[in-house]
Amino acid sequence: MTFSGFTAKDFDVFEIPGLEPRMEVLIQQVRPKLEAIGEELAPFLTDLCGEPMHVHVAKHARRKVNPPKILGLPGRQTSVDTRRCRILR
């Protein structure tokens, strides 16, 4: 697939009620476009960085074994896996 841009229909996905129905449409409609962007950018980024770049689009699967700790932030709550946090240098 060649990336031809996002459409309003792609963003309408976020109006779909319920996580499972929304994720199904994201997987079918949006993920292929994200993968296409990655496939187009990977060779450029490989040349720019001098290291192989590989395409990865997160699957956002819900973890049932060893789920991340929930950290509270002022004004909102977010899920962060504190075991994998690193400072990039």
PDB file of N, CA and C in Angstrom:
ATOM      1  N   MET A   1       0.856  -1.186   0.000  1.00  0.00           N
ATOM      2  CA  MET A   1       0.000   0.000   0.000  1.00  0.00           C
ATOM      3  C   MET A   1       0.896   1.242   0.000  1.00  0.00           C
ATOM      4  N   THR A   2       0.579   2.182  -0.841  1.00  0.00           N
ATOM      5  CA  THR A   2       1.264   3.466  -0.852  1.00  0.00           C
ATOM      6  C   THR A   2       0.448   4.440  -0.021  1.00  0.00           C
ATOM      7  N   PHE A   3       1.116   5.167   0.853  1.00  0.00           N
ATOM      8  CA  PHE A   3       0.410   6.123   1.700  1.00  0.00           C
ATOM      9  C   PHE A   3      -0.046   7.308   0.868  1.00  0.00           C
ATOM     10  N   SER A   4      -1.345   7.562   0.903  1.00  0.00           N
ATOM     11  CA  SER A   4      -1.912   8.674   0.128  1.00  0.00           C
ATOM     12  C   SER A   4      -2.536   9.732   1.031  1.00  0.00           C
ATOM     13  N   GLY A   5      -2.304   9.627   2.322  1.00  0.00           N
ATOM     14  CA  GLY A   5      -2.827  10.620   3.249  1.00  0.00           C
ATOM     15  C   GLY A   5      -3.994  10.090   4.072  1.00  0.00           C
ATOM     16  N   PHE A   6      -4.293  10.833   5.117  1.00  0.00           N
ATOM     17  CA  PHE A   6      -5.433  10.497   5.966  1.00  0.00           C
ATOM     18  C   PHE A   6      -6.657  11.257   5.481  1.00  0.00           C
ATOM     19  N   THR A   7      -7.815  10.707   5.739  1.00  0.00           N
ATOM     20  CA  THR A   7      -9.075  11.353   5.370  1.00  0.00           C
ATOM     21  C   THR A   7      -9.886  11.628   6.633  1.00  0.00           C
ATOM     22  N   ALA A   8     -10.938  12.402   6.489  1.00  0.00           N
ATOM     23  CA  ALA A   8     -11.831  12.664   7.625  1.00  0.00           C
ATOM     24  C   ALA A   8     -12.403  11.351   8.150  1.00  0.00           C
ATOM     25  N   LYS A   9     -12.640  10.401   7.250  1.00  0.00           N
ATOM     26  CA  LYS A   9     -13.173   9.094   7.656  1.00  0.00           C
ATOM     27  C   LYS A   9     -12.216   8.391   8.625  1.00  0.00           C
ATOM     28  N   ASP A  10     -10.907   8.571   8.417  1.00  0.00           N
ATOM     29  CA  ASP A  10      -9.931   7.962   9.321  1.00  0.00           C
ATOM     30  C   ASP A  10     -10.089   8.507  10.734  1.00  0.00           C
ATOM     31  N   PHE A  11     -10.364   9.789  10.857  1.00  0.00           N
ATOM     32  CA  PHE A  11     -10.491  10.402  12.176  1.00  0.00           C
ATOM     33  C   PHE A  11     -11.873  10.162  12.792  1.00  0.00           C
ATOM     34  N   ASP A  12     -12.858   9.825  11.975  1.00  0.00           N
ATOM     35  CA  ASP A  12     -14.188   9.479  12.495  1.00  0.00           C
ATOM     36  C   ASP A  12     -14.137   8.219  13.348  1.00  0.00           C
ATOM     37  N   VAL A  13     -13.093   7.428  13.166  1.00  0.00           N
ATOM     38  CA  VAL A  13     -12.900   6.197  13.945  1.00  0.00           C
ATOM     39  C   VAL A  13     -12.976   6.497  15.438  1.00  0.00           C
ATOM     40  N   PHE A  14     -12.462   7.653  15.848  1.00  0.00           N
ATOM     41  CA  PHE A  14     -12.397   7.979  17.265  1.00  0.00           C
ATOM     42  C   PHE A  14     -13.758   8.340  17.861  1.00  0.00           C
ATOM     43  N   GLU A  15     -14.766   8.440  17.021  1.00  0.00           N
ATOM     44  CA  GLU A  15     -16.131   8.692  17.489  1.00  0.00           C
ATOM     45  C   GLU A  15     -16.906   7.395  17.708  1.00  0.00           C
ATOM     46  N   ILE A  16     -16.344   6.273  17.336  1.00  0.00           N
ATOM     47  CA  ILE A  16     -17.017   4.977  17.489  1.00  0.00           C
ATOM     48  C   ILE A  16     -17.068   4.622  18.971  1.00  0.00           C
ATOM     49  N   PRO A  17     -18.267   4.391  19.503  1.00  0.00           N
ATOM     50  CA  PRO A  17     -18.369   4.042  20.929  1.00  0.00           C
ATOM     51  C   PRO A  17     -17.855   2.621  21.185  1.00  0.00           C
ATOM     52  N   GLY A  18     -17.192   2.463  22.308  1.00  0.00           N
ATOM     53  CA  GLY A  18     -16.719   1.144  22.719  1.00  0.00           C
ATOM     54  C   GLY A  18     -15.328   0.835  22.192  1.00  0.00           C
ATOM     55  N   LEU A  19     -14.494   0.325  23.066  1.00  0.00           N
ATOM     56  CA  LEU A  19     -13.105   0.043  22.712  1.00  0.00           C
ATOM     57  C   LEU A  19     -12.975  -1.015  21.621  1.00  0.00           C
ATOM     58  N   GLU A  20     -13.650  -2.131  21.768  1.00  0.00           N
ATOM     59  CA  GLU A  20     -13.503  -3.230  20.803  1.00  0.00           C
ATOM     60  C   GLU A  20     -13.942  -2.832  19.394  1.00  0.00           C
ATOM     61  N   PRO A  21     -15.125  -2.229  19.220  1.00  0.00           N
ATOM     62  CA  PRO A  21     -15.518  -1.820  17.865  1.00  0.00           C
ATOM     63  C   PRO A  21     -14.567  -0.768  17.273  1.00  0.00           C
ATOM     64  N   ARG A  22     -14.117   0.160  18.108  1.00  0.00           N
ATOM     65  CA  ARG A  22     -13.188   1.204  17.646  1.00  0.00           C
ATOM     66  C   ARG A  22     -11.856   0.587  17.221  1.00  0.00           C
ATOM     67  N   MET A  23     -11.320  -0.346  18.031  1.00  0.00           N
ATOM     68  CA  MET A  23     -10.049  -0.981  17.707  1.00  0.00           C
ATOM     69  C   MET A  23     -10.147  -1.795  16.419  1.00  0.00           C
ATOM     70  N   GLU A  24     -11.278  -2.434  16.191  1.00  0.00           N
ATOM     71  CA  GLU A  24     -11.454  -3.226  14.969  1.00  0.00           C
ATOM     72  C   GLU A  24     -11.320  -2.346  13.728  1.00  0.00           C
ATOM     73  N   VAL A  25     -11.941  -1.176  13.765  1.00  0.00           N
ATOM     74  CA  VAL A  25     -11.861  -0.258  12.625  1.00  0.00           C
ATOM     75  C   VAL A  25     -10.465   0.353  12.518  1.00  0.00           C
ATOM     76  N   LEU A  26      -9.857   0.675  13.653  1.00  0.00           N
ATOM     77  CA  LEU A  26      -8.483   1.191  13.622  1.00  0.00           C
ATOM     78  C   LEU A  26      -7.546   0.185  12.952  1.00  0.00           C
ATOM     79  N   ILE A  27      -7.693  -1.077  13.310  1.00  0.00           N
ATOM     80  CA  ILE A  27      -6.837  -2.125  12.763  1.00  0.00           C
ATOM     81  C   ILE A  27      -7.054  -2.265  11.251  1.00  0.00           C
ATOM     82  N   GLN A  28      -8.307  -2.243  10.823  1.00  0.00           N
ATOM     83  CA  GLN A  28      -8.619  -2.454   9.408  1.00  0.00           C
ATOM     84  C   GLN A  28      -8.350  -1.226   8.547  1.00  0.00           C
ATOM     85  N   GLN A  29      -8.574  -0.041   9.087  1.00  0.00           N
ATOM     86  CA  GLN A  29      -8.571   1.171   8.280  1.00  0.00           C
ATOM     87  C   GLN A  29      -7.332   2.045   8.478  1.00  0.00           C
ATOM     88  N   VAL A  30      -6.896   2.211   9.719  1.00  0.00           N
ATOM     89  CA  VAL A  30      -5.819   3.159  10.009  1.00  0.00           C
ATOM     90  C   VAL A  30      -4.450   2.482  10.053  1.00  0.00           C
ATOM     91  N   ARG A  31      -4.365   1.307  10.663  1.00  0.00           N
ATOM     92  CA  ARG A  31      -3.063   0.640  10.787  1.00  0.00           C
ATOM     93  C   ARG A  31      -2.369   0.438   9.440  1.00  0.00           C
ATOM     94  N   PRO A  32      -3.070   0.016   8.366  1.00  0.00           N
ATOM     95  CA  PRO A  32      -2.371  -0.130   7.082  1.00  0.00           C
ATOM     96  C   PRO A  32      -1.728   1.181   6.601  1.00  0.00           C
ATOM     97  N   LYS A  33      -2.370   2.304   6.883  1.00  0.00           N
ATOM     98  CA  LYS A  33      -1.797   3.593   6.489  1.00  0.00           C
ATOM     99  C   LYS A  33      -0.557   3.913   7.320  1.00  0.00           C
ATOM    100  N   LEU A  34      -0.601   3.610   8.611  1.00  0.00           N
ATOM    101  CA  LEU A  34       0.575   3.833   9.456  1.00  0.00           C
ATOM    102  C   LEU A  34       1.740   2.953   9.017  1.00  0.00           C
ATOM    103  N   GLU A  35       1.438   1.709   8.663  1.00  0.00           N
ATOM    104  CA  GLU A  35       2.479   0.804   8.183  1.00  0.00           C
ATOM    105  C   GLU A  35       3.058   1.305   6.861  1.00  0.00           C
ATOM    106  N   ALA A  36       2.207   1.847   5.987  1.00  0.00           N
ATOM    107  CA  ALA A  36       2.677   2.379   4.708  1.00  0.00           C
ATOM    108  C   ALA A  36       3.608   3.575   4.920  1.00  0.00           C
ATOM    109  N   ILE A  37       3.252   4.457   5.870  1.00  0.00           N
ATOM    110  CA  ILE A  37       4.123   5.588   6.197  1.00  0.00           C
ATOM    111  C   ILE A  37       5.483   5.061   6.650  1.00  0.00           C
ATOM    112  N   GLY A  38       5.463   4.078   7.542  1.00  0.00           N
ATOM    113  CA  GLY A  38       6.705   3.512   8.050  1.00  0.00           C
ATOM    114  C   GLY A  38       7.552   2.901   6.948  1.00  0.00           C
ATOM    115  N   GLU A  39       6.921   2.172   6.036  1.00  0.00           N
ATOM    116  CA  GLU A  39       7.653   1.539   4.933  1.00  0.00           C
ATOM    117  C   GLU A  39       8.287   2.588   4.021  1.00  0.00           C
ATOM    118  N   GLU A  40       7.614   3.704   3.835  1.00  0.00           N
ATOM    119  CA  GLU A  40       8.164   4.773   3.001  1.00  0.00           C
ATOM    120  C   GLU A  40       9.298   5.510   3.704  1.00  0.00           C
ATOM    121  N   LEU A  41       9.188   5.691   5.025  1.00  0.00           N
ATOM    122  CA  LEU A  41      10.191   6.452   5.760  1.00  0.00           C
ATOM    123  C   LEU A  41      11.411   5.630   6.184  1.00  0.00           C
ATOM    124  N   ALA A  42      11.250   4.334   6.339  1.00  0.00           N
ATOM    125  CA  ALA A  42      12.342   3.497   6.866  1.00  0.00           C
ATOM    126  C   ALA A  42      13.645   3.619   6.071  1.00  0.00           C
ATOM    127  N   PRO A  43      13.620   3.545   4.745  1.00  0.00           N
ATOM    128  CA  PRO A  43      14.887   3.671   4.011  1.00  0.00           C
ATOM    129  C   PRO A  43      15.550   5.046   4.207  1.00  0.00           C
ATOM    130  N   PHE A  44      14.749   6.099   4.216  1.00  0.00           N
ATOM    131  CA  PHE A  44      15.277   7.446   4.433  1.00  0.00           C
ATOM    132  C   PHE A  44      15.911   7.556   5.820  1.00  0.00           C
ATOM    133  N   LEU A  45      15.204   7.054   6.831  1.00  0.00           N
ATOM    134  CA  LEU A  45      15.721   7.118   8.201  1.00  0.00           C
ATOM    135  C   LEU A  45      16.956   6.240   8.382  1.00  0.00           C
ATOM    136  N   THR A  46      16.992   5.100   7.694  1.00  0.00           N
ATOM    137  CA  THR A  46      18.166   4.231   7.745  1.00  0.00           C
ATOM    138  C   THR A  46      19.389   4.970   7.203  1.00  0.00           C
ATOM    139  N   ASP A  47      19.223   5.633   6.059  1.00  0.00           N
ATOM    140  CA  ASP A  47      20.330   6.404   5.488  1.00  0.00           C
ATOM    141  C   ASP A  47      20.729   7.560   6.390  1.00  0.00           C
ATOM    142  N   LEU A  48      19.743   8.248   6.950  1.00  0.00           N
ATOM    143  CA  LEU A  48      19.997   9.415   7.795  1.00  0.00           C
ATOM    144  C   LEU A  48      20.740   9.027   9.076  1.00  0.00           C
ATOM    145  N   CYS A  49      20.313   7.928   9.690  1.00  0.00           N
ATOM    146  CA  CYS A  49      20.867   7.523  10.990  1.00  0.00           C
ATOM    147  C   CYS A  49      22.058   6.581  10.875  1.00  0.00           C
ATOM    148  N   GLY A  50      22.222   5.958   9.726  1.00  0.00           N
ATOM    149  CA  GLY A  50      23.318   5.021   9.563  1.00  0.00           C
ATOM    150  C   GLY A  50      23.086   3.693  10.250  1.00  0.00           C
ATOM    151  N   GLU A  51      21.872   3.447  10.664  1.00  0.00           N
ATOM    152  CA  GLU A  51      21.498   2.174  11.292  1.00  0.00           C
ATOM    153  C   GLU A  51      20.178   1.717  10.690  1.00  0.00           C
ATOM    154  N   PRO A  52      19.957   0.404  10.634  1.00  0.00           N
ATOM    155  CA  PRO A  52      18.700  -0.085  10.068  1.00  0.00           C
ATOM    156  C   PRO A  52      17.493   0.373  10.900  1.00  0.00           C
ATOM    157  N   MET A  53      16.493   0.852  10.223  1.00  0.00           N
ATOM    158  CA  MET A  53      15.239   1.249  10.868  1.00  0.00           C
ATOM    159  C   MET A  53      14.156   0.273  10.424  1.00  0.00           C
ATOM    160  N   HIS A  54      13.379  -0.190  11.375  1.00  0.00           N
ATOM    161  CA  HIS A  54      12.341  -1.181  11.097  1.00  0.00           C
ATOM    162  C   HIS A  54      10.980  -0.611  11.456  1.00  0.00           C
ATOM    163  N   VAL A  55       9.991  -0.970  10.684  1.00  0.00           N
ATOM    164  CA  VAL A  55       8.629  -0.489  10.903  1.00  0.00           C
ATOM    165  C   VAL A  55       7.984  -1.274  12.032  1.00  0.00           C
ATOM    166  N   HIS A  56       7.349  -0.537  12.953  1.00  0.00           N
ATOM    167  CA  HIS A  56       6.588  -1.180  14.029  1.00  0.00           C
ATOM    168  C   HIS A  56       5.387  -0.306  14.348  1.00  0.00           C
ATOM    169  N   VAL A  57       4.208  -0.854  14.190  1.00  0.00           N
ATOM    170  CA  VAL A  57       2.976  -0.173  14.588  1.00  0.00           C
ATOM    171  C   VAL A  57       2.439  -0.936  15.795  1.00  0.00           C
ATOM    172  N   ALA A  58       2.295  -0.237  16.915  1.00  0.00           N
ATOM    173  CA  ALA A  58       1.860  -0.878  18.159  1.00  0.00           C
ATOM    174  C   ALA A  58       0.497  -1.529  17.986  1.00  0.00           C
ATOM    175  N   LYS A  59       0.338  -2.674  18.617  1.00  0.00           N
ATOM    176  CA  LYS A  59      -0.931  -3.397  18.547  1.00  0.00           C
ATOM    177  C   LYS A  59      -1.879  -3.020  19.681  1.00  0.00           C
ATOM    178  N   HIS A  60      -1.364  -2.390  20.721  1.00  0.00           N
ATOM    179  CA  HIS A  60      -2.161  -1.951  21.863  1.00  0.00           C
ATOM    180  C   HIS A  60      -3.004  -3.074  22.464  1.00  0.00           C
ATOM    181  N   ALA A  61      -2.405  -4.235  22.562  1.00  0.00           N
ATOM    182  CA  ALA A  61      -3.098  -5.367  23.178  1.00  0.00           C
ATOM    183  C   ALA A  61      -3.172  -5.140  24.684  1.00  0.00           C
ATOM    184  N   ARG A  62      -4.272  -5.540  25.270  1.00  0.00           N
ATOM    185  CA  ARG A  62      -4.401  -5.406  26.718  1.00  0.00           C
ATOM    186  C   ARG A  62      -3.627  -6.525  27.388  1.00  0.00           C
ATOM    187  N   ARG A  63      -2.756  -6.148  28.305  1.00  0.00           N
ATOM    188  CA  ARG A  63      -1.943  -7.141  28.996  1.00  0.00           C
ATOM    189  C   ARG A  63      -2.687  -7.669  30.203  1.00  0.00           C
ATOM    190  N   LYS A  64      -2.728  -8.981  30.310  1.00  0.00           N
ATOM    191  CA  LYS A  64      -3.376  -9.610  31.462  1.00  0.00           C
ATOM    192  C   LYS A  64      -2.338 -10.168  32.423  1.00  0.00           C
ATOM    193  N   VAL A  65      -1.123 -10.472  31.918  1.00  0.00           N
ATOM    194  CA  VAL A  65      -0.043 -10.963  32.750  1.00  0.00           C
ATOM    195  C   VAL A  65       0.954  -9.824  32.919  1.00  0.00           C
ATOM    196  N   ASN A  66       1.317  -9.535  34.164  1.00  0.00           N
ATOM    197  CA  ASN A  66       2.236  -8.446  34.482  1.00  0.00           C
ATOM    198  C   ASN A  66       1.823  -7.111  33.863  1.00  0.00           C
ATOM    199  N   PRO A  67       0.604  -6.656  34.103  1.00  0.00           N
ATOM    200  CA  PRO A  67       0.189  -5.370  33.532  1.00  0.00           C
ATOM    201  C   PRO A  67       1.008  -4.235  34.137  1.00  0.00           C
ATOM    202  N   PRO A  68       1.136  -3.113  33.414  1.00  0.00           N
ATOM    203  CA  PRO A  68       1.910  -1.987  33.950  1.00  0.00           C
ATOM    204  C   PRO A  68       1.245  -1.390  35.172  1.00  0.00           C
ATOM    205  N   LYS A  69       2.061  -0.768  36.020  1.00  0.00           N
ATOM    206  CA  LYS A  69       1.521  -0.072  37.183  1.00  0.00           C
ATOM    207  C   LYS A  69       0.783   1.174  36.717  1.00  0.00           C
ATOM    208  N   ILE A  70      -0.258   1.556  37.426  1.00  0.00           N
ATOM    209  CA  ILE A  70      -1.005   2.767  37.106  1.00  0.00           C
ATOM    210  C   ILE A  70      -0.426   3.899  37.943  1.00  0.00           C
ATOM    211  N   LEU A  71      -0.005   4.950  37.275  1.00  0.00           N
ATOM    212  CA  LEU A  71       0.535   6.112  37.962  1.00  0.00           C
ATOM    213  C   LEU A  71      -0.446   7.260  37.829  1.00  0.00           C
ATOM    214  N   GLY A  72      -0.726   7.927  38.929  1.00  0.00           N
ATOM    215  CA  GLY A  72      -1.628   9.071  38.879  1.00  0.00           C
ATOM    216  C   GLY A  72      -0.861  10.349  38.594  1.00  0.00           C
ATOM    217  N   LEU A  73      -1.347  11.145  37.694  1.00  0.00           N
ATOM    218  CA  LEU A  73      -0.774  12.443  37.389  1.00  0.00           C
ATOM    219  C   LEU A  73      -1.810  13.501  37.729  1.00  0.00           C
ATOM    220  N   PRO A  74      -1.383  14.686  38.106  1.00  0.00           N
ATOM    221  CA  PRO A  74      -2.357  15.728  38.428  1.00  0.00           C
ATOM    222  C   PRO A  74      -3.317  15.958  37.270  1.00  0.00           C
ATOM    223  N   GLY A  75      -4.582  15.859  37.543  1.00  0.00           N
ATOM    224  CA  GLY A  75      -5.601  16.131  36.538  1.00  0.00           C
ATOM    225  C   GLY A  75      -5.971  14.959  35.658  1.00  0.00           C
ATOM    226  N   ARG A  76      -5.201  13.879  35.712  1.00  0.00           N
ATOM    227  CA  ARG A  76      -5.553  12.714  34.903  1.00  0.00           C
ATOM    228  C   ARG A  76      -4.831  11.477  35.419  1.00  0.00           C
ATOM    229  N   GLN A  77      -5.259  10.341  34.929  1.00  0.00           N
ATOM    230  CA  GLN A  77      -4.618   9.085  35.300  1.00  0.00           C
ATOM    231  C   GLN A  77      -4.116   8.436  34.025  1.00  0.00           C
ATOM    232  N   THR A  78      -2.931   7.910  34.055  1.00  0.00           N
ATOM    233  CA  THR A  78      -2.372   7.289  32.876  1.00  0.00           C
ATOM    234  C   THR A  78      -1.665   5.996  33.260  1.00  0.00           C
ATOM    235  N   SER A  79      -1.491   5.137  32.302  1.00  0.00           N
ATOM    236  CA  SER A  79      -0.826   3.863  32.536  1.00  0.00           C
ATOM    237  C   SER A  79       0.608   3.965  32.016  1.00  0.00           C
ATOM    238  N   VAL A  80       1.578   3.671  32.853  1.00  0.00           N
ATOM    239  CA  VAL A  80       2.978   3.746  32.472  1.00  0.00           C
ATOM    240  C   VAL A  80       3.683   2.486  32.952  1.00  0.00           C
ATOM    241  N   ASP A  81       4.438   1.872  32.081  1.00  0.00           N
ATOM    242  CA  ASP A  81       5.241   0.715  32.460  1.00  0.00           C
ATOM    243  C   ASP A  81       6.582   1.252  32.946  1.00  0.00           C
ATOM    244  N   THR A  82       6.735   1.378  34.258  1.00  0.00           N
ATOM    245  CA  THR A  82       7.926   1.997  34.824  1.00  0.00           C
ATOM    246  C   THR A  82       9.170   1.136  34.644  1.00  0.00           C
ATOM    247  N   ARG A  83       9.014  -0.157  34.374  1.00  0.00           N
ATOM    248  CA  ARG A  83      10.170  -1.022  34.180  1.00  0.00           C
ATOM    249  C   ARG A  83      10.861  -0.749  32.848  1.00  0.00           C
ATOM    250  N   ARG A  84      10.160  -0.144  31.889  1.00  0.00           N
ATOM    251  CA  ARG A  84      10.726   0.050  30.561  1.00  0.00           C
ATOM    252  C   ARG A  84      11.099   1.499  30.280  1.00  0.00           C
ATOM    253  N   CYS A  85      10.870   2.405  31.219  1.00  0.00           N
ATOM    254  CA  CYS A  85      11.199   3.814  30.993  1.00  0.00           C
ATOM    255  C   CYS A  85      12.707   3.988  30.963  1.00  0.00           C
ATOM    256  N   ARG A  86      13.185   4.712  29.966  1.00  0.00           N
ATOM    257  CA  ARG A  86      14.614   4.984  29.831  1.00  0.00           C
ATOM    258  C   ARG A  86      14.788   6.428  29.391  1.00  0.00           C
ATOM    259  N   ILE A  87      15.909   6.987  29.747  1.00  0.00           N
ATOM    260  CA  ILE A  87      16.258   8.312  29.257  1.00  0.00           C
ATOM    261  C   ILE A  87      17.101   8.125  28.022  1.00  0.00           C
ATOM    262  N   LEU A  88      16.681   8.722  26.905  1.00  0.00           N
ATOM    263  CA  LEU A  88      17.439   8.618  25.668  1.00  0.00           C
ATOM    264  C   LEU A  88      18.553   9.649  25.671  1.00  0.00           C
ATOM    265  N   ARG A  89      19.724   9.237  25.277  1.00  0.00           N
ATOM    266  CA  ARG A  89      20.878  10.151  25.230  1.00  0.00           C
ATOM    267  C   ARG A  89      21.290  10.390  23.820  1.00  0.00           C
TER     268      ARG A  89
END
